[in-house]
Amino acid sequence: MGDEPKDSKEPDKQEDDTPEEFIRPAYTPQEIAEIDKRVEQFKDETPDYNPQNILSPEYNGTSNYEAGILLVRQETEDRLRALKQDPNANKQEMFRAHEDLKTLDHLYENYNIGMNVFRTAHGGRAKLRK
């Protein structure tokens, strides 16, 4: 019974395969400050959007959603500009216009964050169609 053949799939365990104990490196306060500076510096590494296949030239490589948001934002800016020039303008309307601009900016930004995956990925949605 002690002469059973070993399974060839199991590797031979040796004493030398034991993992070494991790020793945390000791950093000086100057090294810690230098690492903190490097970590806190923001670098925007998002690649530029360079459309190669534009389906609708009137949108210049963007979507109709983006074009619509930009159009509504321009109209809201014009409304705010007119309210600022009017001495009898209601302050609540001016506040509402400011809030509308913020909302439109957030909508545009969130859309671009979500679409960035498809725009920068090589092949985009082609991988989903396999």
XYZ file of C-alpha atoms in Angstrom:
130
model
C 0.000 0.000 0.000
C 2.893 2.339 0.526
C 4.031 1.699 -3.068
C 1.127 3.563 -4.705
C 2.126 5.672 -7.720
C 2.083 9.425 -7.223
C -0.390 11.502 -9.217
C 1.617 13.263 -11.921
C -0.568 16.383 -11.612
C 0.554 17.137 -8.056
C 3.905 18.922 -7.887
C 6.498 17.670 -5.464
C 6.485 19.841 -2.366
C 9.884 20.907 -1.196
C 11.019 22.651 1.934
C 12.448 25.565 -0.139
C 9.011 26.672 -1.439
C 7.946 28.303 1.822
C 7.250 32.010 1.361
C 9.603 34.445 2.951
C 8.285 36.686 5.659
C 7.500 40.183 4.364
C 9.657 42.869 5.875
C 8.189 46.340 5.588
C 10.727 48.852 4.240
C 11.674 51.681 6.570
C 11.155 55.146 5.081
C 12.563 58.400 6.321
C 10.195 61.356 6.847
C 11.709 63.028 3.763
C 10.968 59.970 1.614
C 7.417 59.850 2.947
C 6.897 63.546 2.117
C 8.271 63.000 -1.405
C 5.962 60.020 -2.017
C 2.991 62.032 -0.700
C 3.730 64.844 -3.158
C 3.875 62.442 -6.104
C 0.634 60.725 -5.127
C -1.281 63.982 -4.647
C -0.349 65.433 -8.057
C -3.174 64.823 -10.519
C -2.378 63.810 -14.082
C -5.182 63.628 -16.614
C -4.162 60.674 -18.752
C -7.417 60.391 -20.686
C -6.604 60.009 -24.384
C -8.005 62.609 -26.761
C -11.188 61.628 -28.545
C -10.276 61.199 -32.186
C -13.249 59.788 -34.102
C -12.269 57.874 -37.213
C -15.708 56.783 -38.425
C -18.156 59.675 -38.226
C -21.672 58.532 -39.013
C -23.390 61.945 -38.932
C -21.131 64.817 -40.018
C -23.511 67.435 -38.576
C -22.578 66.262 -35.049
C -18.794 66.471 -35.653
C -18.100 63.098 -34.067
C -20.293 63.694 -31.018
C -23.727 62.298 -30.280
C -27.033 64.061 -30.736
C -27.393 63.959 -26.923
C -24.196 65.997 -26.504
C -25.258 68.416 -29.223
C -28.660 68.818 -27.557
C -27.137 69.472 -24.128
C -24.813 72.095 -25.617
C -27.718 73.769 -27.422
C -29.864 73.924 -24.255
C -26.847 75.199 -22.305
C -26.315 78.006 -24.822
C -30.004 78.981 -24.569
C -29.761 78.997 -20.756
C -26.626 81.178 -20.889
C -28.446 83.630 -23.173
C -31.405 83.709 -20.766
C -29.068 84.354 -17.810
C -27.249 87.102 -19.712
C -30.574 88.783 -20.486
C -31.642 88.510 -16.838
C -28.394 90.105 -15.659
C -28.893 93.055 -17.998
C -32.506 93.613 -16.861
C -32.594 95.809 -13.707
C -36.112 94.534 -12.858
C -35.154 90.846 -13.120
C -36.336 88.441 -10.463
C -33.456 87.080 -8.333
C -35.165 83.718 -8.131
C -35.120 83.413 -11.931
C -31.413 84.269 -11.979
C -30.744 81.659 -9.302
C -32.761 79.106 -11.290
C -30.724 79.859 -14.430
C -27.458 79.336 -12.484
C -28.761 76.013 -11.158
C -29.869 74.968 -14.647
C -26.353 75.631 -15.961
C -24.844 73.500 -13.188
C -27.296 70.685 -13.933
C -26.522 70.771 -17.651
C -22.782 70.715 -16.939
C -23.221 67.675 -14.688
C -25.346 65.875 -17.288
C -22.744 66.513 -19.986
C -19.875 65.411 -17.739
C -21.622 62.233 -16.578
C -22.463 61.278 -20.149
C -18.851 61.738 -21.223
C -17.555 59.702 -18.284
C -19.901 56.862 -19.196
C -19.152 56.979 -22.911
C -15.390 57.268 -22.421
C -15.203 53.479 -22.088
C -16.656 52.941 -25.549
C -14.797 55.792 -27.201
C -11.311 54.923 -26.022
C -11.569 51.115 -26.073
C -10.077 49.536 -29.159
C -12.943 48.009 -31.087
C -15.595 49.589 -28.838
C -18.846 47.676 -29.108
C -17.543 45.260 -31.723
C -16.464 42.931 -28.909
C -20.056 42.685 -27.708
C -21.365 41.515 -31.074
C -19.296 38.291 -31.282
